[in-house]
Amino acid sequence: MIKKKHVLTQTEWEAQMALKILAYTRDALFVDFRYMGRVFQILTPQADDRLTTLAVDGELLRYSSEQLIRVFRQNDHYLNRLYFHSILHCLFQHLWIGGNRERDLWNTACDIAVEYVIDHTDRSSVKRILGWIREKTYNELEELGGGICAAVVYRWLKMKSEAELNSLKQEFFADDHRYWPKEEKTGAVPSLTRKKWQQAARQISMEQKRQGDDRAEGQQLFGQQIRAGAHQRSYGDFLRKFAIYREEQKIDPDEFDLGFYTYGLALYGNLGLVEPVESREVHKIQDFVIVVDTSYSTNGDLVRKFVQETFDILTGQDSFFRKARILLLQCDEKVQKEDVINSRRDLEYFFENFRIYGGGGTDFRPAFVRVGELLKEGFFEHLCGLLYFTDGKGVYPGEKPPYPTAFLYLNDFEEEKVPAWAMRMQIDEESIQLS
């Protein structure tokens, strides 16, 4: 008996065609971006008829089958750009680094940052002629200097009128951001999804260098955006890298003396004696050095915000051992000012009399020399690390110091000049205020 062939319904046919179109689009992009082959496989396609464009959440690539087929018939080249646009949002970490920024404005900033990279990428699968609004927008952003990323674009957008914002939103709108993680649902610890994209971004950077494909302007911008996303995270989470484990005399309600408990069972048969352990291992900050670059290029108001934010984190609940010391150095080409904070009262006095000392060039070495002198003098009980807030344009020490060191950069920085032993994080004004 001959089996009757199943005839697809229109809905089934559209579902199959949509998946074929997505595969075709990935193949077209892969021809021009071979170092991104694995990245195109991360997102799992899922139909969503509520959408009028693509949407991602880091795990799923959502689409409307009917809309996908219609766009493909009319302009498959646009679909290449749209797919690539959504992928870049994930690679640049846009879904996770918005913080408490105004969501609508942040969405537009991310779209502009992604389109800027695509429009400067000389690849046939995504290339297009720029319109007047785009050329004008890119020229204004480039005049700001310091590299272009979503955070930079966000600050620029805040200066625009409502009419200008509406025009920019219409020009740069591409995908739907409704499934991006909400701020209230993101914690200090990066999600597994975000870690997956962070790893993908690192692999792409290494693959670009291996293939020698990082010389063109578009690829340089691509790498710059990846670094901007990779180095932006919760400032508090970053600061905890300097914490250490140490035993502190304090009752721990979660632990008890097992020997005492066993003795109770032997004595009474079915009754264990519970005695809380009077010490516990804690994860806190002890001695800490903060160096503020006070060269001519550093903004005084931003420095104050940084110092305030750092102290708020360090002096928060359960941040310190019972004995702790913070040394604050203001430094340009030499150490200009030293302040020691031992208590909340010291902190309040510091801010009451706060002002910037310096204004010359930038040299990181004097601060490290001074800390080395204090170490020899026995000033620190246990130095947990040094945090250097800077614009990145200075001379680095030639040798690795005997304590953890991190540089916090105000703008894009030359990563190849940063010593291998130093941690680094790119921050902006919003990340300081909102971390």
Coordinates of C-alpha atoms in Angstrom, one line a residue:
M1 CA 0.0 0.0 0.0
I2 CA 1.4 3.4 -1.0
K3 CA 1.7 5.9 1.8
K4 CA 0.0 9.1 1.1
K5 CA 2.5 12.0 1.2
H6 CA 1.8 14.6 3.9
V7 CA 1.0 18.0 2.3
L8 CA 2.3 20.9 4.4
T9 CA -0.1 23.5 5.7
Q10 CA 0.8 27.1 5.0
T11 CA 1.8 27.5 8.7
E12 CA 4.1 24.5 8.5
W13 CA 5.6 25.6 5.2
E14 CA 6.3 29.1 6.7
A15 CA 8.0 27.5 9.7
Q16 CA 10.3 25.4 7.5
M17 CA 11.1 28.3 5.2
A18 CA 11.9 30.7 8.1
L19 CA 14.5 28.2 9.4
K20 CA 16.0 27.8 5.9
I21 CA 16.2 31.6 5.5
L22 CA 18.0 32.0 8.8
A23 CA 20.5 29.2 7.8
Y24 CA 21.0 31.0 4.4
T25 CA 21.6 34.3 6.2
R26 CA 24.2 32.7 8.6
D27 CA 26.0 31.2 5.6
A28 CA 26.1 34.5 3.8
L29 CA 27.6 36.2 6.9
F30 CA 30.0 33.4 7.5
V31 CA 31.6 34.0 4.1
D32 CA 32.6 37.5 5.2
F33 CA 33.2 36.8 8.9
R34 CA 34.8 33.4 9.1
Y35 CA 36.2 34.0 12.6
M36 CA 32.6 34.3 13.8
G37 CA 31.5 30.9 12.7
R38 CA 30.8 29.5 16.1
V39 CA 29.1 32.6 17.3
F40 CA 26.4 32.3 14.6
Q41 CA 25.5 28.9 16.3
I42 CA 25.0 30.2 19.8
L43 CA 21.4 31.6 19.5
T44 CA 18.6 29.1 19.2
P45 CA 15.9 30.1 16.7
Q46 CA 12.4 30.4 18.1
A47 CA 9.2 31.6 16.3
D48 CA 7.3 34.4 17.9
D49 CA 4.5 35.9 15.9
R50 CA 4.2 38.9 18.1
L51 CA 7.3 40.4 16.6
T52 CA 7.8 42.5 13.6
T53 CA 11.6 42.1 13.5
L54 CA 14.2 40.0 15.2
A55 CA 14.7 39.9 19.0
V56 CA 17.4 38.3 21.2
D57 CA 17.8 37.5 24.9
G58 CA 21.2 36.0 24.8
E59 CA 19.9 32.4 24.4
L60 CA 17.1 32.7 21.8
L61 CA 16.8 34.4 18.4
R62 CA 13.1 35.2 18.1
Y63 CA 11.4 35.9 14.8
S64 CA 8.1 36.1 13.0
S65 CA 8.1 33.5 10.3
E66 CA 5.7 35.5 8.1
Q67 CA 7.8 38.7 8.5
L68 CA 11.1 36.9 7.9
I69 CA 9.9 35.4 4.6
R70 CA 8.5 38.8 3.5
V71 CA 11.7 40.7 4.2
F72 CA 13.8 38.0 2.6
R73 CA 11.8 38.3 -0.6
Q74 CA 12.1 42.0 -0.7
N75 CA 15.7 42.6 0.6
D76 CA 17.8 39.6 1.7
H77 CA 20.8 42.0 2.1
Y78 CA 18.9 43.9 4.8
L79 CA 18.2 40.7 6.6
N80 CA 22.0 40.0 6.7
R81 CA 22.5 43.4 8.5
L82 CA 19.6 42.7 10.9
Y83 CA 20.9 39.3 11.9
F84 CA 24.4 40.7 12.3
H85 CA 23.1 43.6 14.3
S86 CA 21.4 41.3 16.9
I87 CA 24.5 39.2 17.2
L88 CA 26.7 42.2 17.9
H89 CA 24.4 43.4 20.7
C90 CA 25.2 40.1 22.5
L91 CA 29.0 40.2 21.7
F92 CA 29.3 43.8 22.9
Q93 CA 27.4 42.9 26.1
H94 CA 24.7 45.5 25.6
L95 CA 22.0 43.2 27.1
W96 CA 23.8 43.2 30.5
I97 CA 25.7 46.5 31.0
G98 CA 22.8 49.0 30.8
G99 CA 22.6 49.3 34.6
N100 CA 20.0 51.8 35.7
R101 CA 20.3 54.0 32.7
E102 CA 17.1 55.2 31.0
R103 CA 16.1 52.2 29.1
D104 CA 14.7 53.8 26.0
L105 CA 17.8 56.0 25.6
W106 CA 20.1 53.1 26.2
N107 CA 18.4 51.0 23.5
T108 CA 19.0 53.8 21.0
A109 CA 22.6 54.2 22.1
C110 CA 23.2 50.5 21.6
D111 CA 21.6 50.5 18.2
I112 CA 23.8 53.5 17.1
A113 CA 27.0 51.9 18.5
V114 CA 26.3 48.6 16.6
E115 CA 25.3 50.3 13.3
Y116 CA 28.5 52.4 13.5
V117 CA 30.6 49.3 13.5
I118 CA 28.6 47.6 10.7
D119 CA 28.7 50.8 8.6
H120 CA 32.5 50.8 8.9
T121 CA 32.8 47.2 8.1
D122 CA 33.8 46.8 4.5
R123 CA 32.1 43.5 3.8
S124 CA 29.7 42.9 0.9
S125 CA 27.2 41.0 2.9
V126 CA 26.4 44.0 5.1
K127 CA 27.7 47.0 3.2
R128 CA 25.4 49.9 2.4
I129 CA 25.5 53.6 1.3
L130 CA 25.3 56.0 4.3
G131 CA 22.5 58.5 4.5
W132 CA 22.9 62.1 5.7
I133 CA 21.7 61.5 9.2
R134 CA 24.2 58.6 9.7
E135 CA 27.1 60.6 8.4
K136 CA 26.2 63.6 10.6
T137 CA 25.8 61.3 13.7
Y138 CA 29.1 59.5 13.1
N139 CA 31.0 62.8 12.6
E140 CA 29.7 64.3 15.8
L141 CA 30.6 61.1 17.8
E142 CA 34.1 60.9 16.3
E143 CA 34.7 64.5 17.3
L144 CA 34.2 63.5 21.0
G145 CA 37.3 61.4 20.9
G146 CA 38.1 58.5 23.2
G147 CA 36.5 55.8 21.2
I148 CA 32.8 55.1 20.4
C149 CA 30.8 52.6 22.5
A150 CA 27.2 52.5 23.8
A151 CA 28.1 54.3 27.0
V152 CA 29.7 57.2 25.0
V153 CA 26.7 57.4 22.7
Y154 CA 24.4 57.4 25.7
R155 CA 26.0 60.5 27.2
W156 CA 25.9 62.2 23.8
L157 CA 22.2 61.4 23.4
K158 CA 21.4 63.0 26.7
M159 CA 22.3 66.3 25.2
K160 CA 19.9 66.0 22.3
S161 CA 16.4 67.5 22.0
E162 CA 13.3 65.3 21.8
A163 CA 13.0 66.0 18.1
E164 CA 16.6 64.9 17.4
L165 CA 16.1 61.8 19.6
N166 CA 13.0 60.8 17.6
S167 CA 14.9 61.2 14.4
L168 CA 17.8 59.1 15.6
K169 CA 15.5 56.3 17.0
Q170 CA 13.8 56.1 13.6
E171 CA 17.0 56.0 11.7
F172 CA 18.9 53.4 13.7
F173 CA 16.1 51.2 14.8
A174 CA 16.7 47.6 13.8
D175 CA 15.8 44.8 16.2
D176 CA 13.4 44.5 19.2
H177 CA 14.9 44.8 22.7
R178 CA 11.9 43.7 24.7
Y179 CA 13.6 40.4 25.8
W180 CA 16.8 42.0 27.1
P181 CA 17.3 41.2 30.8
K182 CA 15.7 43.8 33.1
E183 CA 18.1 45.5 35.6
E184 CA 16.1 44.2 38.6
K185 CA 16.6 40.6 37.4
T186 CA 20.4 40.8 37.0
G187 CA 22.7 40.1 40.0
A188 CA 26.3 41.0 40.8
V189 CA 27.4 37.6 39.5
P190 CA 27.3 37.4 35.7
S191 CA 24.8 35.0 34.3
L192 CA 25.8 31.8 32.5
T193 CA 24.4 33.3 29.3
R194 CA 26.5 36.4 29.6
K195 CA 29.6 34.4 30.4
K196 CA 29.0 32.4 27.2
W197 CA 29.1 35.6 25.2
Q198 CA 32.1 36.9 27.0
Q199 CA 34.0 33.8 26.1
A200 CA 32.8 34.1 22.5
A201 CA 34.1 37.7 22.4
R202 CA 37.5 36.6 23.7
Q203 CA 37.7 33.8 21.1
I204 CA 36.8 36.2 18.3
S205 CA 39.5 38.7 19.4
M206 CA 42.1 35.9 19.4
E207 CA 40.9 34.6 16.1
Q208 CA 41.1 38.0 14.4
K209 CA 44.7 38.4 15.5
R210 CA 45.6 34.9 14.4
Q211 CA 44.1 35.5 10.9
G212 CA 45.6 39.0 10.7
D213 CA 42.1 40.3 10.1
D214 CA 42.2 43.2 12.6
R215 CA 43.9 45.9 10.4
A216 CA 40.9 47.3 8.6
E217 CA 39.0 50.2 10.2
G218 CA 35.8 48.1 10.7
Q219 CA 37.7 45.3 12.5
Q220 CA 39.5 47.8 14.7
L221 CA 36.2 49.3 15.8
F222 CA 34.8 45.8 16.3
G223 CA 37.6 44.9 18.7
Q224 CA 37.2 48.3 20.5
Q225 CA 33.5 47.6 21.1
I226 CA 34.2 44.1 22.4
R227 CA 36.8 45.5 24.8
A228 CA 34.3 48.1 26.0
G229 CA 31.7 45.5 26.7
A230 CA 34.1 43.1 28.3
H231 CA 35.5 45.6 30.7
Q232 CA 32.2 47.1 31.9
R233 CA 30.7 45.2 34.8
S234 CA 29.5 45.9 38.3
Y235 CA 32.1 48.0 40.0
G236 CA 31.3 46.4 43.3
D237 CA 31.8 42.9 41.8
F238 CA 35.1 44.0 40.4
L239 CA 36.2 45.4 43.7
R240 CA 35.6 42.1 45.5
K241 CA 38.5 40.7 43.5
F242 CA 40.7 42.3 46.1
A243 CA 39.0 40.6 49.1
I244 CA 40.8 37.9 51.0
Y245 CA 39.7 35.0 53.3
R246 CA 40.7 35.4 56.9
E247 CA 39.4 34.1 60.2
E248 CA 37.6 36.6 62.4
Q249 CA 36.4 36.2 66.0
K250 CA 32.7 36.2 65.5
I251 CA 30.0 33.6 66.2
D252 CA 29.0 31.7 63.1
P253 CA 25.4 30.4 63.4
D254 CA 25.8 28.1 60.4
E255 CA 28.6 26.0 61.9
F256 CA 29.0 24.1 65.2
D257 CA 31.7 22.1 67.1
L258 CA 31.3 18.5 65.8
G259 CA 33.3 17.1 68.8
F260 CA 30.9 18.7 71.3
Y261 CA 27.9 17.4 69.3
T262 CA 29.3 13.8 69.3
Y263 CA 30.0 14.0 73.0
G264 CA 26.3 14.9 73.6
L265 CA 25.1 11.9 71.6
A266 CA 27.4 9.5 73.6
L267 CA 26.3 11.0 76.9
Y268 CA 22.6 11.3 76.4
G269 CA 21.9 8.8 73.6
N270 CA 19.8 10.9 71.2
L271 CA 20.7 14.4 72.2
G272 CA 23.6 16.3 70.5
L273 CA 25.1 19.3 72.1
V274 CA 25.4 22.3 69.8
E275 CA 28.1 25.0 70.4
P276 CA 28.4 27.6 67.7
V277 CA 32.0 28.1 66.4
E278 CA 33.3 31.5 67.7
S279 CA 35.2 32.3 64.6
R280 CA 34.4 32.1 60.9
E281 CA 36.1 32.5 57.6
V282 CA 35.1 35.9 56.1
H283 CA 35.6 37.4 52.7
K284 CA 36.5 41.1 53.4
I285 CA 38.8 43.9 52.6
Q286 CA 41.6 44.8 54.9
D287 CA 44.3 47.3 53.7
F288 CA 43.7 48.9 50.4
V289 CA 45.4 51.6 48.2
I290 CA 43.5 53.9 45.9
V291 CA 45.4 56.0 43.5
V292 CA 43.7 58.9 41.7
D293 CA 45.2 60.2 38.5
T294 CA 45.1 64.0 38.9
S295 CA 46.8 64.9 35.6
Y296 CA 45.4 67.8 33.6
S297 CA 43.1 65.5 31.6
T298 CA 41.2 64.1 34.6
N299 CA 37.9 65.7 35.6
G300 CA 37.7 66.8 39.2
D301 CA 33.9 66.1 39.6
L302 CA 34.3 62.6 38.2
V303 CA 37.2 61.9 40.5
R304 CA 35.1 62.9 43.5
K305 CA 32.3 60.6 42.3
F306 CA 34.7 57.8 41.9
V307 CA 36.2 58.2 45.4
Q308 CA 32.8 58.5 46.9
E309 CA 31.5 55.4 45.1
T310 CA 34.6 53.4 46.1
F311 CA 34.4 54.3 49.7
D312 CA 30.7 53.5 49.8
I313 CA 31.4 50.0 48.6
L314 CA 34.4 49.5 50.8
T315 CA 32.8 50.8 54.0
G316 CA 29.5 49.0 53.4
Q317 CA 28.2 46.3 55.7
D318 CA 30.5 43.3 56.0
S319 CA 33.2 45.0 53.8
F320 CA 36.0 45.3 56.3
F321 CA 37.8 43.4 59.0
R322 CA 37.6 45.0 62.4
K323 CA 41.0 46.6 61.6
A324 CA 41.4 48.1 58.2
R325 CA 43.1 51.0 56.5
I326 CA 42.6 52.8 53.2
L327 CA 45.4 54.9 51.7
L328 CA 44.3 57.4 49.1
L329 CA 47.1 58.9 46.9
Q330 CA 46.6 61.7 44.5
C331 CA 49.2 61.5 41.7
D332 CA 50.1 63.0 38.4
E333 CA 53.9 62.7 37.5
K334 CA 54.5 62.5 41.3
V335 CA 52.6 61.8 44.4
Q336 CA 50.8 65.1 45.3
K337 CA 48.7 64.1 48.4
E338 CA 48.3 61.3 50.8
D339 CA 45.2 60.6 53.0
V340 CA 44.6 57.7 55.4
I341 CA 41.1 56.6 56.2
N342 CA 40.7 54.4 59.3
S343 CA 37.1 55.2 60.2
R344 CA 33.8 56.7 59.0
R345 CA 34.8 59.9 60.8
D346 CA 38.0 60.1 58.7
L347 CA 36.0 59.6 55.6
E348 CA 33.6 62.4 56.4
Y349 CA 36.5 64.7 57.2
F350 CA 38.1 63.8 53.9
F351 CA 35.1 64.8 51.9
E352 CA 34.5 68.0 53.8
N353 CA 38.0 69.1 52.9
F354 CA 38.2 67.4 49.5
R355 CA 40.0 69.1 46.6
I356 CA 42.2 67.9 43.7
Y357 CA 46.0 68.2 44.0
G358 CA 48.0 68.0 40.8
G359 CA 47.4 68.9 37.1
G360 CA 50.6 67.9 35.4
G361 CA 51.4 64.9 33.2
T362 CA 50.7 61.2 34.1
D363 CA 53.3 58.7 35.4
F364 CA 52.0 55.7 37.2
R365 CA 55.4 54.7 38.7
P366 CA 55.7 57.2 41.6
A367 CA 52.6 55.8 43.3
F368 CA 54.0 52.3 43.2
V369 CA 57.3 53.5 44.5
R370 CA 55.6 55.2 47.5
V371 CA 53.5 52.1 48.3
G372 CA 56.8 50.0 48.2
E373 CA 58.3 52.4 50.7
L374 CA 55.3 52.0 53.0
L375 CA 55.4 48.2 52.7
K376 CA 59.1 48.3 53.9
E377 CA 58.1 50.5 56.8
G378 CA 55.4 48.0 57.9
F379 CA 52.6 50.5 57.3
F380 CA 50.2 47.8 56.1
E381 CA 49.1 44.8 58.1
H382 CA 48.0 43.0 54.9
L383 CA 47.9 45.0 51.6
C384 CA 45.0 43.5 49.6
G385 CA 45.6 45.5 46.4
L386 CA 46.0 48.8 44.6
L387 CA 43.3 50.4 42.4
Y388 CA 44.4 53.1 40.0
F389 CA 41.8 55.4 38.5
T390 CA 43.1 57.0 35.3
D391 CA 42.6 58.0 31.7
G392 CA 45.2 55.5 30.8
K393 CA 47.8 57.8 29.2
G394 CA 50.8 57.3 31.4
V395 CA 54.0 55.3 32.0
Y396 CA 53.5 51.9 33.6
P397 CA 55.9 50.2 36.1
G398 CA 58.4 47.9 34.6
E399 CA 58.1 45.2 37.2
K400 CA 55.1 43.4 38.8
P401 CA 54.3 44.7 42.3
P402 CA 54.0 42.1 45.2
Y403 CA 50.2 42.8 45.5
P404 CA 47.1 42.7 43.2
T405 CA 46.8 45.7 41.0
A406 CA 44.0 47.0 38.8
F407 CA 43.6 50.0 36.5
L408 CA 40.2 51.6 36.0
Y409 CA 40.1 53.6 32.7
L410 CA 37.8 56.5 32.0
N411 CA 37.7 55.9 28.2
D412 CA 38.9 53.3 25.7
F413 CA 42.5 52.5 26.3
E414 CA 45.5 50.9 24.6
E415 CA 45.2 47.4 26.0
E416 CA 48.4 46.2 24.4
K417 CA 50.3 48.7 26.6
V418 CA 48.8 47.5 29.9
P419 CA 51.1 45.1 31.8
A420 CA 50.0 41.5 31.7
W421 CA 50.0 41.4 35.6
A422 CA 47.5 44.2 35.9
M423 CA 43.7 43.7 36.0
R424 CA 41.8 46.3 34.0
M425 CA 38.3 47.6 33.7
Q426 CA 36.8 50.3 31.5
I427 CA 34.3 52.5 33.2
D428 CA 32.3 55.6 32.5
E429 CA 30.5 58.3 34.5
E430 CA 27.2 56.3 34.6
S431 CA 28.9 53.1 35.7
I432 CA 30.4 55.0 38.7
Q433 CA 27.1 56.6 39.7
L434 CA 25.0 53.5 39.1
S435 CA 27.2 50.5 40.0

